[in-house]
Tab-separated table of C-alpha atoms in Angstrom:
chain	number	residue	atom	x	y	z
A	1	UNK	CA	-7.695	15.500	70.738
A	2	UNK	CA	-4.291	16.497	70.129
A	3	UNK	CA	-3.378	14.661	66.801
A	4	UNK	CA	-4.809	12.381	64.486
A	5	UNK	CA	-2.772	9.663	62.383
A	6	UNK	CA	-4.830	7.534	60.451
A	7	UNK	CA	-7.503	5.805	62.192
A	8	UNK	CA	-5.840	6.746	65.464
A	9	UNK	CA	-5.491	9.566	67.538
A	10	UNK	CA	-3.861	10.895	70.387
A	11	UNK	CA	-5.959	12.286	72.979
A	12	UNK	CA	-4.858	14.331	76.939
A	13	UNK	CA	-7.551	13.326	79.849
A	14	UNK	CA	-6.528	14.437	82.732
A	15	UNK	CA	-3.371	14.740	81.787
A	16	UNK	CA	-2.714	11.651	80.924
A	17	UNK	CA	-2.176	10.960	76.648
A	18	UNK	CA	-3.982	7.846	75.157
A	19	UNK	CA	-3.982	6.978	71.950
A	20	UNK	CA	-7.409	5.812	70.654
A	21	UNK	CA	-9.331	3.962	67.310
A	22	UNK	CA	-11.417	7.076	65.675
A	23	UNK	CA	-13.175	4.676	63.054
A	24	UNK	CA	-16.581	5.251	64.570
A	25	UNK	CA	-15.868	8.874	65.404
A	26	UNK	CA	-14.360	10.296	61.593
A	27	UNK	CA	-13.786	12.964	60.957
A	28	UNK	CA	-11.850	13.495	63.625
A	29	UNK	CA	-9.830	16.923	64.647
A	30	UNK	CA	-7.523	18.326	67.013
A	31	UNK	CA	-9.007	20.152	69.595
A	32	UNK	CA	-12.323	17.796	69.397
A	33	UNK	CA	-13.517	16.307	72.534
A	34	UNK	CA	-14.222	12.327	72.078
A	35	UNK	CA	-15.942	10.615	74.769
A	36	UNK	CA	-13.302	7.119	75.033
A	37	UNK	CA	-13.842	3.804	76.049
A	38	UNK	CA	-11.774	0.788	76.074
A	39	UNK	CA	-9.138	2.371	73.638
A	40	UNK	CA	-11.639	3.751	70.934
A	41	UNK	CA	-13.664	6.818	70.501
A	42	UNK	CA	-17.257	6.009	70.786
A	43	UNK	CA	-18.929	9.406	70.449
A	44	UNK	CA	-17.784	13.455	69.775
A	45	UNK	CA	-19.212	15.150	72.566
A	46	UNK	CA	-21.069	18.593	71.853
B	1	UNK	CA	-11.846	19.992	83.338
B	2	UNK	CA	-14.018	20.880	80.367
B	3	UNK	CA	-17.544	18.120	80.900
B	4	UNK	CA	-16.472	17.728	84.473
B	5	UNK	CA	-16.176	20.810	86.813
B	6	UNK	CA	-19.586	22.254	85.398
B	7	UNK	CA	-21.469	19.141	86.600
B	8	UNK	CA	-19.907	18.790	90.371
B	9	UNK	CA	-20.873	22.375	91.187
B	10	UNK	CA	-22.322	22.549	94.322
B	11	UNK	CA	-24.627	25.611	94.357
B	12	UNK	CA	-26.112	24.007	91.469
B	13	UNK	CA	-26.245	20.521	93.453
B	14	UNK	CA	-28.563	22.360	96.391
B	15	UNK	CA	-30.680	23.862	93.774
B	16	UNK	CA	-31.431	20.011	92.161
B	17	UNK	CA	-32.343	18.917	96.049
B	18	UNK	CA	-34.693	21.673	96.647
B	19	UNK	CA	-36.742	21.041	93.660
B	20	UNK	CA	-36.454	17.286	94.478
B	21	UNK	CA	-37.618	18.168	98.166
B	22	UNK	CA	-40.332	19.735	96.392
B	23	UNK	CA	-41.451	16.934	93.911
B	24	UNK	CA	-41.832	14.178	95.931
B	25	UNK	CA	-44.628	13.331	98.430
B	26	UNK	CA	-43.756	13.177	101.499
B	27	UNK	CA	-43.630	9.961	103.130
B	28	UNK	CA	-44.243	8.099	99.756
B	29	UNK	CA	-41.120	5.862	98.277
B	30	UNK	CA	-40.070	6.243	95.162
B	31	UNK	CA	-37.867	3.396	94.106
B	32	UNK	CA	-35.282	4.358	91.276
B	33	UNK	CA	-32.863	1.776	89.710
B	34	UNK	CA	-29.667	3.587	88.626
B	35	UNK	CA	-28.873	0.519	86.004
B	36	UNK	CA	-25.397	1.159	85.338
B	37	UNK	CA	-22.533	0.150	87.894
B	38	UNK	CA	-21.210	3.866	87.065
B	39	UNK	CA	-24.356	5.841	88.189
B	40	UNK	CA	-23.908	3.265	91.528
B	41	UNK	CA	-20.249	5.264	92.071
B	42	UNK	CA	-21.351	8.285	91.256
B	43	UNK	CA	-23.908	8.108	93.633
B	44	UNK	CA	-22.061	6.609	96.841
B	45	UNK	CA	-18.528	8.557	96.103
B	46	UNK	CA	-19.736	12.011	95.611
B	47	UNK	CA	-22.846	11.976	98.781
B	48	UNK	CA	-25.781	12.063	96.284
B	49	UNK	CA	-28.341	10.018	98.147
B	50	UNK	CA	-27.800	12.089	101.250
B	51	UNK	CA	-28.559	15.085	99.258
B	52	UNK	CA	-32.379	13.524	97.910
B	53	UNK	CA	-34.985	13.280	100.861
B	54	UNK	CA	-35.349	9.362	102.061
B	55	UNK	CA	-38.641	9.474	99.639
B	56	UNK	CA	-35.952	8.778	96.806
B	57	UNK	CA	-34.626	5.505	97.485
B	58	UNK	CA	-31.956	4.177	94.640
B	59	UNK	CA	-31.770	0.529	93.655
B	60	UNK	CA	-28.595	-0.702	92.083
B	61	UNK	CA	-28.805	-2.824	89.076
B	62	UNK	CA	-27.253	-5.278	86.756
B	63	UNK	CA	-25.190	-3.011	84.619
B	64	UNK	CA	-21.662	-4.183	85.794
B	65	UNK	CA	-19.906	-5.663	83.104
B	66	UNK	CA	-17.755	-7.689	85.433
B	67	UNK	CA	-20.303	-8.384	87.924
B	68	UNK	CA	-22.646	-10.329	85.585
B	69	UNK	CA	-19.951	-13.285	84.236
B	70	UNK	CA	-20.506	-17.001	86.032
B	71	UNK	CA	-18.089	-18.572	87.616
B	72	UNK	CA	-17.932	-21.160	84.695
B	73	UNK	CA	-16.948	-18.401	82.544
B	74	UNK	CA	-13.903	-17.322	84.757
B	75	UNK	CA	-12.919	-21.152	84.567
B	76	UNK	CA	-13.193	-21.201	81.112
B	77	UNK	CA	-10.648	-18.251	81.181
B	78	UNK	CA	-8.627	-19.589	83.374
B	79	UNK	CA	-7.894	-23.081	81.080
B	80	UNK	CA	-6.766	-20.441	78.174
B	81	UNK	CA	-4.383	-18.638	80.347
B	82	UNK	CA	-2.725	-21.961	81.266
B	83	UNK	CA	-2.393	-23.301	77.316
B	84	UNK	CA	1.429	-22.738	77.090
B	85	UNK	CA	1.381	-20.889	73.537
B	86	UNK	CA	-1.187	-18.181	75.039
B	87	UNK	CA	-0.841	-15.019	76.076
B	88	UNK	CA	-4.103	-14.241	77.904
B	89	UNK	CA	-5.203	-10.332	77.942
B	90	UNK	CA	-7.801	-8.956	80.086
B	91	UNK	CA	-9.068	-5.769	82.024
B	92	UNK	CA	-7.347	-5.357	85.656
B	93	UNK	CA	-10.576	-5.621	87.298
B	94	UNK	CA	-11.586	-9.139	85.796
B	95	UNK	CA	-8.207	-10.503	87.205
B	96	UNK	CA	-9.196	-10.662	90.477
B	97	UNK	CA	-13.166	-12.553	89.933
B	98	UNK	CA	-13.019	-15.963	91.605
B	99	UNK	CA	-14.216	-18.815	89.846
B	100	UNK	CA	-14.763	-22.363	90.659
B	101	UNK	CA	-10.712	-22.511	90.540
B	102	UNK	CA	-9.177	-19.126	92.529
B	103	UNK	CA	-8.973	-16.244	89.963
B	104	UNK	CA	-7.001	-15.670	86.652
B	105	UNK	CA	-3.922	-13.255	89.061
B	106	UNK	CA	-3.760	-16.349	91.025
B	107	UNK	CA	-3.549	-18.147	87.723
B	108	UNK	CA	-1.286	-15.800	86.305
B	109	UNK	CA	1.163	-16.382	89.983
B	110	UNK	CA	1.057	-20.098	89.140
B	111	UNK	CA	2.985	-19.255	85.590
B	112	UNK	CA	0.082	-18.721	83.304
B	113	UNK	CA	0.658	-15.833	80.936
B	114	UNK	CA	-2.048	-13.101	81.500
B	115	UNK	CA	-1.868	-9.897	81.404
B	116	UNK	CA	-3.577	-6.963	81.905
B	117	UNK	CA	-5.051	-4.244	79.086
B	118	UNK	CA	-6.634	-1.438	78.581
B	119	UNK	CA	-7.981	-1.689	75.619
B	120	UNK	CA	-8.376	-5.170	73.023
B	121	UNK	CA	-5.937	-2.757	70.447
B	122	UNK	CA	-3.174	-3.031	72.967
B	123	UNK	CA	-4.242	-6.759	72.698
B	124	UNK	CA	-4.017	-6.912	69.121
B	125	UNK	CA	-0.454	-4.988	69.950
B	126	UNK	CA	0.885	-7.666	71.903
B	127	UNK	CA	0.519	-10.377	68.751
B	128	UNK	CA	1.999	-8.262	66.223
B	129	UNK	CA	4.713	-7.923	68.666
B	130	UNK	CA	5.092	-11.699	69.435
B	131	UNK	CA	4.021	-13.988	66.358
B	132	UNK	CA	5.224	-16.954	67.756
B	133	UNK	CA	2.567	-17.076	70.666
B	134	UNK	CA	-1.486	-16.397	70.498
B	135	UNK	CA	-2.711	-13.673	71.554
B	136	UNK	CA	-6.454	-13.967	73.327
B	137	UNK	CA	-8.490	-11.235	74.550
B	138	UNK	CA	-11.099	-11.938	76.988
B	139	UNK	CA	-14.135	-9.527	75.702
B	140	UNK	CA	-16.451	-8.734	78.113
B	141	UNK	CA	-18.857	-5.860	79.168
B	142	UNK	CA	-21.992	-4.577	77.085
B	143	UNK	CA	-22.987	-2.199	74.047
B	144	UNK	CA	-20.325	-0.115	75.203
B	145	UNK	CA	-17.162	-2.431	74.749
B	146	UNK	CA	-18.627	-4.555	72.215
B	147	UNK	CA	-17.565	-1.518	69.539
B	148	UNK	CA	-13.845	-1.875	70.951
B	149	UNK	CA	-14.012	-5.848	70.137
B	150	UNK	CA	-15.461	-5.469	67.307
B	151	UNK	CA	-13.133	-2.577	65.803
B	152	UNK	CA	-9.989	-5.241	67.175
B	153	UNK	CA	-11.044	-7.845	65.243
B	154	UNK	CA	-11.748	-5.783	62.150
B	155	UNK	CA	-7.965	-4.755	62.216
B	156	UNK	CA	-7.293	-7.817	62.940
B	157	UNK	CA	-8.645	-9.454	59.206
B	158	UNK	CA	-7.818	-5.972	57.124
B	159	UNK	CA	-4.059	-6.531	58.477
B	160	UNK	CA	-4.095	-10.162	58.243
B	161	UNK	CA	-3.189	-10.913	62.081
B	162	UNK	CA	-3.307	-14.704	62.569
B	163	UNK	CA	-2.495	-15.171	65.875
B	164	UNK	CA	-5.060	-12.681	67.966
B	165	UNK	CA	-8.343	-14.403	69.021
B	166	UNK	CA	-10.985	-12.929	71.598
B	167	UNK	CA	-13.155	-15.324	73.811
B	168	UNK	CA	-16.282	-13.187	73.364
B	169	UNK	CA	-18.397	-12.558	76.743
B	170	UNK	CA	-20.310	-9.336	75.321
B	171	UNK	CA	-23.810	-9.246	76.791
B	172	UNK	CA	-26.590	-6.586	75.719
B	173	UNK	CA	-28.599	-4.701	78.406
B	174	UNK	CA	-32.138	-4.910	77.008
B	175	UNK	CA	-32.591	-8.566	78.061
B	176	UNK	CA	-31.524	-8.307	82.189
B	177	UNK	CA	-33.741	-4.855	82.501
B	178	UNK	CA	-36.668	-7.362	80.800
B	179	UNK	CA	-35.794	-10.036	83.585
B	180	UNK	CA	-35.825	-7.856	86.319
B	181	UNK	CA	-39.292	-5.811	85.377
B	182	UNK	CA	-40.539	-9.300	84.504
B	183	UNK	CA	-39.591	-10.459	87.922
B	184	UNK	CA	-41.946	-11.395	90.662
B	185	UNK	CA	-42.410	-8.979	93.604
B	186	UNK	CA	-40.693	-5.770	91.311
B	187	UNK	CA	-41.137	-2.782	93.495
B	188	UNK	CA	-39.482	-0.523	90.374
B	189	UNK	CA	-40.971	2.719	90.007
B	190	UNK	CA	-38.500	4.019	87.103
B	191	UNK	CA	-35.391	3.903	85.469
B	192	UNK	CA	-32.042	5.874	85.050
B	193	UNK	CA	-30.582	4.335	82.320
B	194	UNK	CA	-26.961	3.982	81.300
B	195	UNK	CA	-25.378	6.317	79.720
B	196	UNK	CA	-22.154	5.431	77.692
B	197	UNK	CA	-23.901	2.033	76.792
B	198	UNK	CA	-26.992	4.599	75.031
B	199	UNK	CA	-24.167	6.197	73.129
B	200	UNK	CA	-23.676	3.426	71.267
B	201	UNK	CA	-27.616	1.837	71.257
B	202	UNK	CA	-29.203	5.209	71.580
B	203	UNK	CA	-32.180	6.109	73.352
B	204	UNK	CA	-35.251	4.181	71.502
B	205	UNK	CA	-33.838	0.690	73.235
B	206	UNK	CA	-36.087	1.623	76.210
B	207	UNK	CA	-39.306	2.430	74.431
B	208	UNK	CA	-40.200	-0.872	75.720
B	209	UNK	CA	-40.021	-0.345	79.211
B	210	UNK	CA	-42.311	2.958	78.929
B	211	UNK	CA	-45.121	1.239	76.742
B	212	UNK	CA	-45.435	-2.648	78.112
B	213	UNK	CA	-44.049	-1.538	81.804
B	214	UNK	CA	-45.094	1.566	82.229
B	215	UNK	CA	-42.577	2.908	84.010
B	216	UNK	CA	-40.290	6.337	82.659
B	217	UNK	CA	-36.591	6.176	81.782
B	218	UNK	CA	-34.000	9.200	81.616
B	219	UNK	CA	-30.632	8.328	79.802
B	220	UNK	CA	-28.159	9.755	82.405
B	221	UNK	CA	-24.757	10.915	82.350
B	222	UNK	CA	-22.013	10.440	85.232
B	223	UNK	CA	-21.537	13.365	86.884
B	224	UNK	CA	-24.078	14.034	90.236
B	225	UNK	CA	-25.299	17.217	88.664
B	226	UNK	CA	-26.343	14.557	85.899
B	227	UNK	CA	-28.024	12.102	87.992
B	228	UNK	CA	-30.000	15.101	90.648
B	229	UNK	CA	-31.323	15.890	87.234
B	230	UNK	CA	-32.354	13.055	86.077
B	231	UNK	CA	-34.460	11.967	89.241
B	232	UNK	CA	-35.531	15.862	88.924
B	233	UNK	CA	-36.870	14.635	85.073
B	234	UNK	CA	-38.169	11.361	86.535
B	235	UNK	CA	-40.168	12.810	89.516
B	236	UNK	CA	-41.992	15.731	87.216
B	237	UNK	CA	-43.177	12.677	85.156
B	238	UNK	CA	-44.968	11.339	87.457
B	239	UNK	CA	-45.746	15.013	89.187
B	240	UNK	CA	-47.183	15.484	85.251
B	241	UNK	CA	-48.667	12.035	84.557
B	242	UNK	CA	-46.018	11.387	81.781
B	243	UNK	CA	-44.385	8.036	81.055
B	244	UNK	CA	-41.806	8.589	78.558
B	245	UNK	CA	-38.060	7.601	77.678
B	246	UNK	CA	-36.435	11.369	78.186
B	247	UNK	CA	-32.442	12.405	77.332
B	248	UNK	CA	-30.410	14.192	79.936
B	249	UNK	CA	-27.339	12.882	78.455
B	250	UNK	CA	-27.600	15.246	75.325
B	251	UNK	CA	-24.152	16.078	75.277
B	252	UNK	CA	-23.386	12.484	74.226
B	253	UNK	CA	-26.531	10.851	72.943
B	254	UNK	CA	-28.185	10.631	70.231
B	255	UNK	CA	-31.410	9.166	69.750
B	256	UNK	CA	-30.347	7.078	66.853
B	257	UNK	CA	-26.991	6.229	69.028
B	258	UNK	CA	-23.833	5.777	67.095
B	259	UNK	CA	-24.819	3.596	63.834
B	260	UNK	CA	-21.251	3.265	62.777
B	261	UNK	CA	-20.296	1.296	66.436
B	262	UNK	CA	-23.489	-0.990	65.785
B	263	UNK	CA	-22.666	-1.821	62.332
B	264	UNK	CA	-19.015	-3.043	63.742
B	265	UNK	CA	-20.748	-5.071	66.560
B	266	UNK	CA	-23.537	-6.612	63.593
B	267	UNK	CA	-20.286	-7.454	61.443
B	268	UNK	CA	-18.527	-9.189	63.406
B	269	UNK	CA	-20.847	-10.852	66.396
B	270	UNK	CA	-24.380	-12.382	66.754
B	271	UNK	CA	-26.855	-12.982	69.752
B	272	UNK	CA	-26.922	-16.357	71.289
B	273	UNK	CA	-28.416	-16.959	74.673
B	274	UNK	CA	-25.954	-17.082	77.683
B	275	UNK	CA	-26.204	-17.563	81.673
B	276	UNK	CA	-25.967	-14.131	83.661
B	277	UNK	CA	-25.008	-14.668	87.214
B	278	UNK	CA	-27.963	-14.048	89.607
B	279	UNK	CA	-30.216	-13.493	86.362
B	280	UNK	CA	-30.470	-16.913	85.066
B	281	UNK	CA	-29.812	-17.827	81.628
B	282	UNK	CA	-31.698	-15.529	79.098
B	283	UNK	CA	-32.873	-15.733	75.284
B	284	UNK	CA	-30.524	-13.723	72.612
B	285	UNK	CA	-29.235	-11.760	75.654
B	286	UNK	CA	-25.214	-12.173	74.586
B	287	UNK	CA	-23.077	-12.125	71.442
B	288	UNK	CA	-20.916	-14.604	69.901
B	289	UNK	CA	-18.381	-13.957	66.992
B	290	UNK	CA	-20.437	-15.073	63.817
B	291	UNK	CA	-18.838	-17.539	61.714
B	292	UNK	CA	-17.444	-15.317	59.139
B	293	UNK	CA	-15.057	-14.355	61.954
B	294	UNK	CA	-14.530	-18.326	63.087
B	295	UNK	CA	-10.649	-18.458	63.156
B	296	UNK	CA	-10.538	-15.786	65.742
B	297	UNK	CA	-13.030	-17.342	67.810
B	298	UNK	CA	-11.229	-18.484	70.961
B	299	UNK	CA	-14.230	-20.744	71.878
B	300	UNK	CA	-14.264	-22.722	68.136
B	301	UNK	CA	-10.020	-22.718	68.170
B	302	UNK	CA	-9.548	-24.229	71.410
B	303	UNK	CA	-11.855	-26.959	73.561
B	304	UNK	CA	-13.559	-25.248	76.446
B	305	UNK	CA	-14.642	-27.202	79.693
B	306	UNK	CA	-17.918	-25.331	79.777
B	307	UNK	CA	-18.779	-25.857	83.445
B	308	UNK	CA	-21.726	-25.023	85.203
B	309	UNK	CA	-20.138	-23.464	88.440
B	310	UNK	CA	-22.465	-23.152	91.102
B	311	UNK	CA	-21.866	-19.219	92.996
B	312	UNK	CA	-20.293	-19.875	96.406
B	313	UNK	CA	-23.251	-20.431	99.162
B	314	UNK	CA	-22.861	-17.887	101.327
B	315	UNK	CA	-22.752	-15.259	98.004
B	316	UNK	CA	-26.314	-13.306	97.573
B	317	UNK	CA	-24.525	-11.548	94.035
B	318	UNK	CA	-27.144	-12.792	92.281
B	319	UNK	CA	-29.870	-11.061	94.802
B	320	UNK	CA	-27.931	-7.382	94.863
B	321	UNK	CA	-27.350	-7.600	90.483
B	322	UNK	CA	-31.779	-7.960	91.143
B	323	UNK	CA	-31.945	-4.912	93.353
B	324	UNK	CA	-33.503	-7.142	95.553
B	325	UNK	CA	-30.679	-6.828	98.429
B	326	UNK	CA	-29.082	-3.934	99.461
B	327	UNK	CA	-25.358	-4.675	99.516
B	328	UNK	CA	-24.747	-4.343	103.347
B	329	UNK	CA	-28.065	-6.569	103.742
B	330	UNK	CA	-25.799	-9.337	102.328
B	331	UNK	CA	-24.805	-12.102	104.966
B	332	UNK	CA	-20.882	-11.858	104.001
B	333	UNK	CA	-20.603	-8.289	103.274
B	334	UNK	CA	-17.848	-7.009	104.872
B	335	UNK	CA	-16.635	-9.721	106.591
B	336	UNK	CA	-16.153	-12.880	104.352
B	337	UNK	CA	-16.878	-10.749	101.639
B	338	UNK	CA	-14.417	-8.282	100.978
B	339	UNK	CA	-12.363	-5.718	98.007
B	340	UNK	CA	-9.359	-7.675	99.071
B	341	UNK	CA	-10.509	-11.093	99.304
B	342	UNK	CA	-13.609	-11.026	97.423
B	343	UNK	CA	-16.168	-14.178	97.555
B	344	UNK	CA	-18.671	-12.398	94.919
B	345	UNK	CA	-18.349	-10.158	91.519
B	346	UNK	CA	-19.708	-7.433	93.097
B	347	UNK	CA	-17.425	-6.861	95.915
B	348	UNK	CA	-14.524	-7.086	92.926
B	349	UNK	CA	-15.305	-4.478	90.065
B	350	UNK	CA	-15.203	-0.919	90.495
B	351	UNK	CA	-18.317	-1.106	89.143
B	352	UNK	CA	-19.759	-3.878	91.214
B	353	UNK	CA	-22.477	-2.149	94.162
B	354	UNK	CA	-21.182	-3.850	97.069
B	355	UNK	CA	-17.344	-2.225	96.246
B	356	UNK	CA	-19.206	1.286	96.043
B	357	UNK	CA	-20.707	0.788	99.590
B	358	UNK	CA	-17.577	-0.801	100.806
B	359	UNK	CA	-15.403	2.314	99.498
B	360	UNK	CA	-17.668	4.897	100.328
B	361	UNK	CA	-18.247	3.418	103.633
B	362	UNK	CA	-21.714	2.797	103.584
B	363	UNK	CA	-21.730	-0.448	105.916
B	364	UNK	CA	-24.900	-0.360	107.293
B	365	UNK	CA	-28.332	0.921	106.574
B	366	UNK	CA	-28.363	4.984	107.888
B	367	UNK	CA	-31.736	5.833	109.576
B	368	UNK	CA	-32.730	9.238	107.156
């Protein structure tokens, strides 16, 4: 995660930036790593 | 990359086969279904079944989101993409599924607006940008897309978007693992079960499978580090005369699953029964929009043709989805049957079996 805005954030995989729903994720911060699917983050990984 | 280099190591890989060498009797079978079309490309891209002995033999199941949806469904999509007003919206990989009338991409090259997304936001994207046309998503795939849908449509109401609709194909992956251990002539000796899908539904989904089928389960993640562990897990089971639904996927599963992505899917979407494609139709086995959520209901807003498409003949899809064919055992693989002109689901998404054999250039069966 690089940024979060609201319910969205802005994520880098593979170099490539998304930006992706974090409702089912929050709280949400930069530097977290969210496992993504179909434009939302469905889990934090650990 | 962080979650990926770690689990493609290949000192580590060599370890895994040793210990599998050492687990499983020799000359005794051990049939494994790797239910998710992922664990299928894992498998065939990075060499992992030539690194288990031929004891571990790895059947391919139903869990390809693409791969599952009857022809009558693609038709279905196909008379939405041609209503003037719409724009139609759908993953790349759906474009190219024949139906009973070519595909939606040769829809979309005789003028119908469809277009490809990545996600059901950018959907939702596209009708706050144009408000003069409607905007319809075609939602597909299981536990692990449904969240996506169901966060869209959420949005959707709290922002008061009229003119974004989804015609809901969501289908849960309890019900086709029931079919196929229900099935006559099963030769299933355990299960590696999906992964992103148990992120959302957790791992207590399977219970079922260990105490009325008797048969062990380990939640698996993508990488082959992940799945030489998890037939590691599965063969010490039976080495230890345990049947239970283990966890390898620990770095993204929970037990309980994510309760916040279920609660979105409950709000917004019920079961109904619906027709799988070499499955049959089963009970409560898809989701519908509930009628709270009516007006964005593609299937209640416009009139659907709703026809039964027969699969074309020569297309044994529905046999492969079973594990009861191995893709190159098919009578068109290859040949009729191809990733650029594909006759059957499977041969289309990059999830589907037969495109993992076809890519990975497993054309025929390779004596051990």
């Amino acid at each position: 995660v690089l940024e979060v805005e609201g319910t969205n954030a802005t994520v880098e995989a593979e170099g490539r930036r998304e930006r992706v729903g974090i409702e089912l994720v929050e709280p949400v911060e930069p530097g977290d790593t969210l496992l993504c699917h179909a434009g939302i983050a469905l889990e934090k990984l650990s | 990359v962080k979650y990926v280099d770690e689990f493609r190591d290949g000192e580590l890989a060599r370890k895994l086969a040793v210990e599998i060498e050492a687990l499983v009797e020799p000359g005794r079978t051990v049939k494994i279904m790797e239910v998710c079309g992922g664990h299928t490309h894992a498998i065939y891209k990075h060499g992992v079944e030539h690194l288990v002995p031929a004891e571990v033999d790895f059947v391919h199941g139903p869990g390809c989101p693409v791969c599952v949806i009857p022809m009558g469904r693609v038709d279905d999509a196909i008379a939405l993409a041609e209503r003037p007003e719409v724009i139609f919206t759908t993953f790349g990989d759906m474009m190219r599924v024949p139906g009973g009338r070519g595909s939606l991409l040769e829809a979309k090259a005789r003028g119908a607006d469809v277009r490809m997304v990545y996600s059901p936001l950018d959907a939702l994207e596209l009708a706050r940008a144009n408000p003069e046309r409607e905007v319809v998503f075609f939602a597909i795939g299981f536990e692990t897309t449904a969240p996506a849908t169901a966060l869209t449509l959420l949005r959707a109401r709290a922002e008061g978007i009229r003119n974004f609709s989804a015609f809901c194909n969501h289908v849960t992956i309890g019900p086709p693992l029931r079919a196929i251990l229900d099935s006559p002539g099963l030769k299933l000796e355990a299960f590696i079960a999906p992964g992103h899908v148990s992120t959302v539904i957790g791992t207590r989904p399977y219970d079922f499978i260990v105490e009325e089928y008797g048969k062990p389960v380990v939640v698996t993640a993508f990488e082959p580090l992940d799945i030489l562990q998890a037939v590691v897990m599965l063969l010490r089971q039976f080495r230890e005369g345990r049947c239970e639904v283990e966890n390898q996927y620990t770095r993204a599963v929970s037990p309980a699953g994510n309760a916040r992505a279920r609660a979105a899917i409950d709000e917004t979407m019920e079961r109904r029964d619906v027709e799988w494609r070499g499955l049959g139709e089963l009970p409560a086995s898809g989701l519908r929009l509930r009628d709270a959520f009516a007006d964005y209901d593609a299937e209640r807003i416009w009139e659907l043709p709703h026809l039964d498409v027969p699969d074309a003949k020569a297309c044994q899809c529905g046999q492969v989805l079973r594990g009861a064919l191995k893709p190159y055992e098919c009578r068109v693989f290859g040949t009729a049957c191809t990733p650029e002109r594909p006759l059957g689901t499977c041969m289309v998404s990059s999830e589907g079996a037969c495109a993992a054999y076809f890519q990975y250039g497993r054309r025929e069966q390779v004596p051990a």
